[in-house]
mmCIF file of C-alpha atoms in Angstrom:
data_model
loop_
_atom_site.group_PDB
_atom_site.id
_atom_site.type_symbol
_atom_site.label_atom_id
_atom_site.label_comp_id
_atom_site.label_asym_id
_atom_site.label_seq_id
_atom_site.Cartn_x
_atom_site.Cartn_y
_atom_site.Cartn_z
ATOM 1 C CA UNK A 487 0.000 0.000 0.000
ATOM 2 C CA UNK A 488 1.231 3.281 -0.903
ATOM 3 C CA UNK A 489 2.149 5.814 1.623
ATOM 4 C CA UNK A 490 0.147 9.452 1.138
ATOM 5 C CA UNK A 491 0.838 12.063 3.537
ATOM 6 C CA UNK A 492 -0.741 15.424 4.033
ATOM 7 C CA UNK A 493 0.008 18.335 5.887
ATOM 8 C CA UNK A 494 -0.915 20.038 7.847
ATOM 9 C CA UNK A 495 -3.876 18.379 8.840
ATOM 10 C CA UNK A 496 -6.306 21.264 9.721
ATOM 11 C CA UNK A 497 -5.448 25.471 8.764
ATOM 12 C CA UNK A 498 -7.172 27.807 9.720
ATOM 13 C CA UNK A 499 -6.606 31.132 7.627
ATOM 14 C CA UNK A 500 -7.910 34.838 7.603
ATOM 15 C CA UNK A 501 -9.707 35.740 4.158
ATOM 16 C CA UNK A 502 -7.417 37.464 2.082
ATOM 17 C CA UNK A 503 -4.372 35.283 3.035
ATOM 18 C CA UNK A 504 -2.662 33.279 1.057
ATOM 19 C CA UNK A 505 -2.115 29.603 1.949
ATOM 20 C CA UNK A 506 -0.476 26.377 0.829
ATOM 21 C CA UNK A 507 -0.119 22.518 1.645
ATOM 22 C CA UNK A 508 1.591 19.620 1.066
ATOM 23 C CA UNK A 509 1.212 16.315 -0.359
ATOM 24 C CA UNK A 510 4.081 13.756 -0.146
ATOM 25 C CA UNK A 511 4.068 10.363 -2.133
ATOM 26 C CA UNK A 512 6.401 7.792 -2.831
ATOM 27 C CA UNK A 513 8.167 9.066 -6.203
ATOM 28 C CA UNK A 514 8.726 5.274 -7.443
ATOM 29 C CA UNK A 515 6.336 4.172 -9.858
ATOM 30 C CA UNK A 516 4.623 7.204 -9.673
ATOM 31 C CA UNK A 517 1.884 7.246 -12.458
ATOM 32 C CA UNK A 518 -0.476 10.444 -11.531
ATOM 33 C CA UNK A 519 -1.472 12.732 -8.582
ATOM 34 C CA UNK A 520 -4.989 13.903 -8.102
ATOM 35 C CA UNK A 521 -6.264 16.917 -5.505
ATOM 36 C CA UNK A 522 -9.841 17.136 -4.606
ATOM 37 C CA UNK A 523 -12.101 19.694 -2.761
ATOM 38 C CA UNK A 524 -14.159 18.408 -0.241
ATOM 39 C CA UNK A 525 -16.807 20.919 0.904
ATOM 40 C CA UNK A 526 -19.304 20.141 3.998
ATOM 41 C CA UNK A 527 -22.539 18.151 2.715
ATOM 42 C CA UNK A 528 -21.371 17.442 -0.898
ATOM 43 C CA UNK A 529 -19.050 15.222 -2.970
ATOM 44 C CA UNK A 530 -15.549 15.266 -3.505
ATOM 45 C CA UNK A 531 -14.796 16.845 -6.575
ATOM 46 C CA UNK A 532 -12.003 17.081 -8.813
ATOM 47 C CA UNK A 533 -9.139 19.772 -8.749
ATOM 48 C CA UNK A 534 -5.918 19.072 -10.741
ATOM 49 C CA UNK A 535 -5.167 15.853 -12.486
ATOM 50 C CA UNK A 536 -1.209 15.885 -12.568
ATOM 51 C CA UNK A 537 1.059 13.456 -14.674
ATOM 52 C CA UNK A 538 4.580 14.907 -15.402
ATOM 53 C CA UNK A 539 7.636 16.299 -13.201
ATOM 54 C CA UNK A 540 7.448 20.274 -12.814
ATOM 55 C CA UNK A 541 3.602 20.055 -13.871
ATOM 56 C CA UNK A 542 1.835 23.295 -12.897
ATOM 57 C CA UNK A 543 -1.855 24.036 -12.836
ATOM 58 C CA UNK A 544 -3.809 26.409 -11.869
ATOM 59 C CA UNK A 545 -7.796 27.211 -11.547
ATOM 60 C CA UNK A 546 -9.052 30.476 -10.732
ATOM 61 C CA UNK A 547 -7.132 31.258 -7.717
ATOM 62 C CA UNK A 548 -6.329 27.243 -6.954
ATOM 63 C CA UNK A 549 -2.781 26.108 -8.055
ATOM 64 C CA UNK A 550 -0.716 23.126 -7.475
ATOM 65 C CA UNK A 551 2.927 22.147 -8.327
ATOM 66 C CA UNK A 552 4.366 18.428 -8.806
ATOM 67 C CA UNK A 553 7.526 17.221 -8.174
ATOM 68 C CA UNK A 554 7.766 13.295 -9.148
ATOM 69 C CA UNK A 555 10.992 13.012 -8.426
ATOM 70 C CA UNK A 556 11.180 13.731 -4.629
ATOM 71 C CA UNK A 557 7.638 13.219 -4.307
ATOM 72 C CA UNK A 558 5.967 15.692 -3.356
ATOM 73 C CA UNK A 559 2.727 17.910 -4.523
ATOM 74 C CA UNK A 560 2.141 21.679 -3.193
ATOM 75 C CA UNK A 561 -1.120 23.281 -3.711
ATOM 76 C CA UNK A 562 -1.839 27.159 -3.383
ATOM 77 C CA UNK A 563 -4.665 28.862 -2.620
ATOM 78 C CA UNK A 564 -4.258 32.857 -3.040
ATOM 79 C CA UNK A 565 -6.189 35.073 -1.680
ATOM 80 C CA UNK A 566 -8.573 32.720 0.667
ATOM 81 C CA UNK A 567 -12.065 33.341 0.779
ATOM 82 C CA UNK A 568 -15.195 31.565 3.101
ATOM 83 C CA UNK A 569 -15.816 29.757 0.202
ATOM 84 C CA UNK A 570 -13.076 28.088 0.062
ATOM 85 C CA UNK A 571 -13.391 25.996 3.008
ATOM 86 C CA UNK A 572 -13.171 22.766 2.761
ATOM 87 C CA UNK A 573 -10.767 19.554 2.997
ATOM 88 C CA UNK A 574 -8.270 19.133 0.460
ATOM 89 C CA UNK A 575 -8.012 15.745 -0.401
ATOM 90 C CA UNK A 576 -4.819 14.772 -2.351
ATOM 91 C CA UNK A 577 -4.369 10.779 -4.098
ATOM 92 C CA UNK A 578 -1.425 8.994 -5.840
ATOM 93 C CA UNK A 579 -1.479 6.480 -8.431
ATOM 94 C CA UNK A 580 1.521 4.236 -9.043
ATOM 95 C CA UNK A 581 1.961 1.823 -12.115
ATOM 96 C CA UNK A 582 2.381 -0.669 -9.593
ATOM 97 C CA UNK A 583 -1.148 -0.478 -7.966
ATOM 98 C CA UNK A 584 -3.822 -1.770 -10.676
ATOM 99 C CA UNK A 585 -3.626 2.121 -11.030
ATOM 100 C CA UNK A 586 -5.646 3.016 -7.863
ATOM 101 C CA UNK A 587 -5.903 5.901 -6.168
ATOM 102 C CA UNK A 588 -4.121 5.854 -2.918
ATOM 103 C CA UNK A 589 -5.574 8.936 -0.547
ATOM 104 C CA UNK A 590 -3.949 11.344 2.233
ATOM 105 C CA UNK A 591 -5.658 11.858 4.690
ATOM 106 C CA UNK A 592 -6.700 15.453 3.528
ATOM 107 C CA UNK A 593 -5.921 19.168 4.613
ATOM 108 C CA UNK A 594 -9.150 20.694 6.271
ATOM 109 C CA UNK A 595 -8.815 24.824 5.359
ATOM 110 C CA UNK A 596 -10.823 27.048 7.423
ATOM 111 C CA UNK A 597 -10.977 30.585 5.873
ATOM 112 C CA UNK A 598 -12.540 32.962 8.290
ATOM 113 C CA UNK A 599 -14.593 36.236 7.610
ATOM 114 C CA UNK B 1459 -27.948 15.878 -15.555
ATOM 115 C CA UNK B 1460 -24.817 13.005 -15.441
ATOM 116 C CA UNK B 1461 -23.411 12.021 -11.660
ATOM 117 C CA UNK B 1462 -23.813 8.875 -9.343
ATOM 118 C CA UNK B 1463 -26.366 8.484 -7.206
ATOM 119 C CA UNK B 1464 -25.946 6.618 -4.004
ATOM 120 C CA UNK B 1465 -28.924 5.572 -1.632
ATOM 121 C CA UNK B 1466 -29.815 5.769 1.350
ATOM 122 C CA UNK B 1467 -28.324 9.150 2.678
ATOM 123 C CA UNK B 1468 -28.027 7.663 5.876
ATOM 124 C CA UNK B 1469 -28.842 3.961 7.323
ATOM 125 C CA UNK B 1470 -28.986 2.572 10.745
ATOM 126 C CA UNK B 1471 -28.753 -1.547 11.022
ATOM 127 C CA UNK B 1472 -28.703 -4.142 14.122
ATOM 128 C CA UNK B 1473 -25.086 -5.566 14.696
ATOM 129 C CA UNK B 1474 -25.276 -8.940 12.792
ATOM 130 C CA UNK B 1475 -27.400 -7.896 9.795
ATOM 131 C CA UNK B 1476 -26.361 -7.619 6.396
ATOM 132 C CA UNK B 1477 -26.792 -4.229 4.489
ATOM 133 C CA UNK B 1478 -26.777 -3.488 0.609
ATOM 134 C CA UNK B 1479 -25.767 -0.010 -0.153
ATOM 135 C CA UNK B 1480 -26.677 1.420 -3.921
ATOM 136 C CA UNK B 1481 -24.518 3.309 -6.360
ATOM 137 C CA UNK B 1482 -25.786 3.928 -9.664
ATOM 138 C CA UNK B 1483 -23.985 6.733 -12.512
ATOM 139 C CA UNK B 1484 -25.554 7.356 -15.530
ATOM 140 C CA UNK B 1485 -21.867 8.974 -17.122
ATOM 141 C CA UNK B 1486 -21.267 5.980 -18.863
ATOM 142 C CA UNK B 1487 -18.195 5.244 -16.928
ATOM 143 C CA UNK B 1488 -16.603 1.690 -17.163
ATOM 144 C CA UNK B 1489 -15.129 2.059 -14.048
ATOM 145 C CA UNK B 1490 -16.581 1.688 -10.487
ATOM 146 C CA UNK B 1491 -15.298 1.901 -6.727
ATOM 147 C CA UNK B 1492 -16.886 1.700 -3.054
ATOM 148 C CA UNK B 1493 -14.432 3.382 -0.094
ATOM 149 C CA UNK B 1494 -15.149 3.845 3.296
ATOM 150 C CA UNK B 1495 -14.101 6.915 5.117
ATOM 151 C CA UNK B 1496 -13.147 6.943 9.078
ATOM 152 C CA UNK B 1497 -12.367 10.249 11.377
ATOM 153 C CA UNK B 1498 -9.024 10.998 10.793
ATOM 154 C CA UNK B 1499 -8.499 8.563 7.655
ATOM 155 C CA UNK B 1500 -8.192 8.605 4.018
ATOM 156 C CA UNK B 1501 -10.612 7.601 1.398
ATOM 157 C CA UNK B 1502 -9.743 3.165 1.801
ATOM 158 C CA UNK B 1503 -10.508 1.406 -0.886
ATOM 159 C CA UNK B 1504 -12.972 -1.487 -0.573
ATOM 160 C CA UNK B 1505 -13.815 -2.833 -4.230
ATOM 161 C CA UNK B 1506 -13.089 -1.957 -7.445
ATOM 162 C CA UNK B 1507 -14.918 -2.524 -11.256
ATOM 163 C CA UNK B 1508 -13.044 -1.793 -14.453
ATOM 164 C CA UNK B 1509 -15.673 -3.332 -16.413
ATOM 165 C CA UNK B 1510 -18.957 -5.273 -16.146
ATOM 166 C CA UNK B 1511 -18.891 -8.978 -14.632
ATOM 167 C CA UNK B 1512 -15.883 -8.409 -13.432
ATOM 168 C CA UNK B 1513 -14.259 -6.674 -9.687
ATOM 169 C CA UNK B 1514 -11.215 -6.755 -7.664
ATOM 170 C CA UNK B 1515 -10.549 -6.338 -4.237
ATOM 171 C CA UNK B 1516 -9.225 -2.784 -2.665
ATOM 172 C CA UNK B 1517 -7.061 -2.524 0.421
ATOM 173 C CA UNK B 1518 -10.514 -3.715 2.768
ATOM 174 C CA UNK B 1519 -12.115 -5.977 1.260
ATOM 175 C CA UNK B 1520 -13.127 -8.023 4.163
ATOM 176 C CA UNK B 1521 -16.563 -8.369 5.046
ATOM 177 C CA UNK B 1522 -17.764 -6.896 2.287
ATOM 178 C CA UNK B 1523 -19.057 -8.006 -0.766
ATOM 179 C CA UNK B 1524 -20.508 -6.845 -4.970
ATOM 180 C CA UNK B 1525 -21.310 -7.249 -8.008
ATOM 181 C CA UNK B 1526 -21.123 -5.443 -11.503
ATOM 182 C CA UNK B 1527 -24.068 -6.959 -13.700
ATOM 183 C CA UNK B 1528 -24.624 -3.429 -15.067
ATOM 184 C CA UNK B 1529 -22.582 -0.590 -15.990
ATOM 185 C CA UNK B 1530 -24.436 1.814 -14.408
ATOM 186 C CA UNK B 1531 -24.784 0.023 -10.986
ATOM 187 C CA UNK B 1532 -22.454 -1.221 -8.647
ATOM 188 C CA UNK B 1533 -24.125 -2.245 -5.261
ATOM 189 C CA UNK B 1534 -22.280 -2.733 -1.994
ATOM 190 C CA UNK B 1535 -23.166 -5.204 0.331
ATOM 191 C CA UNK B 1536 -22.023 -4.748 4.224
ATOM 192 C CA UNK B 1537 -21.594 -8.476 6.025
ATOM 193 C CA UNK B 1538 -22.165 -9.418 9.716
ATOM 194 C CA UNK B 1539 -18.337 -10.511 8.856
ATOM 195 C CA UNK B 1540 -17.297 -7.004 8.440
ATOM 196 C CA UNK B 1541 -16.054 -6.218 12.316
ATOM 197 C CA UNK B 1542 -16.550 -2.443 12.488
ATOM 198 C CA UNK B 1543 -18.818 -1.769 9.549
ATOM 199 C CA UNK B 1544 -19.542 2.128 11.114
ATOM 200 C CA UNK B 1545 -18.325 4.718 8.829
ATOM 201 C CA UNK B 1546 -19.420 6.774 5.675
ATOM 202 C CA UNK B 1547 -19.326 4.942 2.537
ATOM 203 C CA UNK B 1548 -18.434 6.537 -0.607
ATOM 204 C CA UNK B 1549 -18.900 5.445 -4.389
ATOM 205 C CA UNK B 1550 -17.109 6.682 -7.644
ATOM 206 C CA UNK B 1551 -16.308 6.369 -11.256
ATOM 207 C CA UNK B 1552 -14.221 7.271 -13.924
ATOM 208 C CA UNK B 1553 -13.327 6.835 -17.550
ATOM 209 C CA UNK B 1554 -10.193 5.468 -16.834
ATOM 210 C CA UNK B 1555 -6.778 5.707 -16.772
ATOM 211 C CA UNK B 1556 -5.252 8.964 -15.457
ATOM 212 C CA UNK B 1557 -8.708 10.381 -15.446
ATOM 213 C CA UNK B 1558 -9.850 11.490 -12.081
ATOM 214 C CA UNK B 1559 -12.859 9.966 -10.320
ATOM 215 C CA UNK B 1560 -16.558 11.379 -9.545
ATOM 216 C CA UNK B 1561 -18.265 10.608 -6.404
ATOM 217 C CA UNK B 1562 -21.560 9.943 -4.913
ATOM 218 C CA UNK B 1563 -22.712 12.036 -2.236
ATOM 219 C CA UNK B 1564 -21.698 9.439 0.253
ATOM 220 C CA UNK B 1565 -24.346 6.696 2.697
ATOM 221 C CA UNK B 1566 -23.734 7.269 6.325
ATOM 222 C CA UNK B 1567 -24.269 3.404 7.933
ATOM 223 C CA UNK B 1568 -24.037 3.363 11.455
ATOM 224 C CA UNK B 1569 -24.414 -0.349 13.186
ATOM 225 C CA UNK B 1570 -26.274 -0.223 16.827
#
């Protein structure tokens, strides 16, 4: 089973702040890196689908870097607002794995008014 | 409008009953999966469907059994075998590949 760790685990932010977290994975056999938003009473839903070293994506204010080689995934949030709380779920895929997603344990963001 | 369904919202058993939870999608996805979700804890994987008639076991598959007979459905059943079956039980699909997954909006089961 593959190893996904998040951090930090919970945030809690002013709006207007800027704000980042982490996603580490095991770089071997890496394959793809997903991040989802999680917001209170609905479904997961997809951010960033990320396959290649030095990848960079971005949506709306939202952006997330990947580095396969040390493993690790940073996403961005600038300029928080309310509405962007939620728990940022991150999952790895390695070409070892039948090609299933492997989840952190997710980053829950609190922006505050 | 395209997106899984799952049913009930929430579902409340007797310790020692068996439990079938529903997931249906009408995105015409070839690909299926059930996880369970505890405080604290990723998204585990429980079963998996690449295609119909056919499923593989996630990470905890113990105590828990489904089937594929149709693409669009992929029911979960919850055994008396499964020894903490408590936790919130989510269903997804995807094309494929690298593509990433949609999800249901989740069945709470609690077991008294």
């Amino acid at each position: 089973i593959l190893n996904v760790e998040q951090s930090p685990q919970s945030l809690h932010v002013q709006e207007g702040d800027s704000t980042n977290f982490t996603c580490s994975f095991p770089s071997s056999n890496f394959y793809a890196l997903h991040w989802y938003r999680w917001e209170t009473a609905k479904s997961p839903e997809a951010l960033f689908v990320m396959t290649l070293n030095g990848d960079e994506k971005k949506k709306g204010r939202i952006s997330a870097t990947l580095n396969t080689k040390e493993g690790y995934s940073y996403l961005y949030i600038k300029g928080s607002q309310p509405e962007d709380s939620a728990t940022y779920l991150c999952a790895s895929i390695s070409s070892g794995s039948a090609r299933q997603l492997t989840f952190g344990s997710g980053t829950q963001l609190t922006v505050l008014p | 409008d395209g997106g899984i369904t799952q049913s009930p919202k929430y579902l409340f058993r007797k310790e020692g009953q068996n439990v079938t939870l529903s997931c249906e999608q009408n995105l015409n996805h070839d690909a299926m999966y059930w996880y369970r979700q505890d405080p604290g804890q990723g998204l585990r994987l429980i079963y998996y469907s690449q295609i119909v008639n056919d499923f593989q076991k996630g990470d905890i598959a113990e105590g828990y059994s489904v089937s594929r007979e149709k693409k669009e459905s992929f029911p979960l059943t919850v055994t008396s075998a499964q020894k903490n079956p408590t936790a919130f039980y989510l269903c997804a699909s995807t094309r494929g590949g690298r593509n990433e997954q949609f999800f249901g909006p989740g069945t709470r089961l609690t077991v008294l």
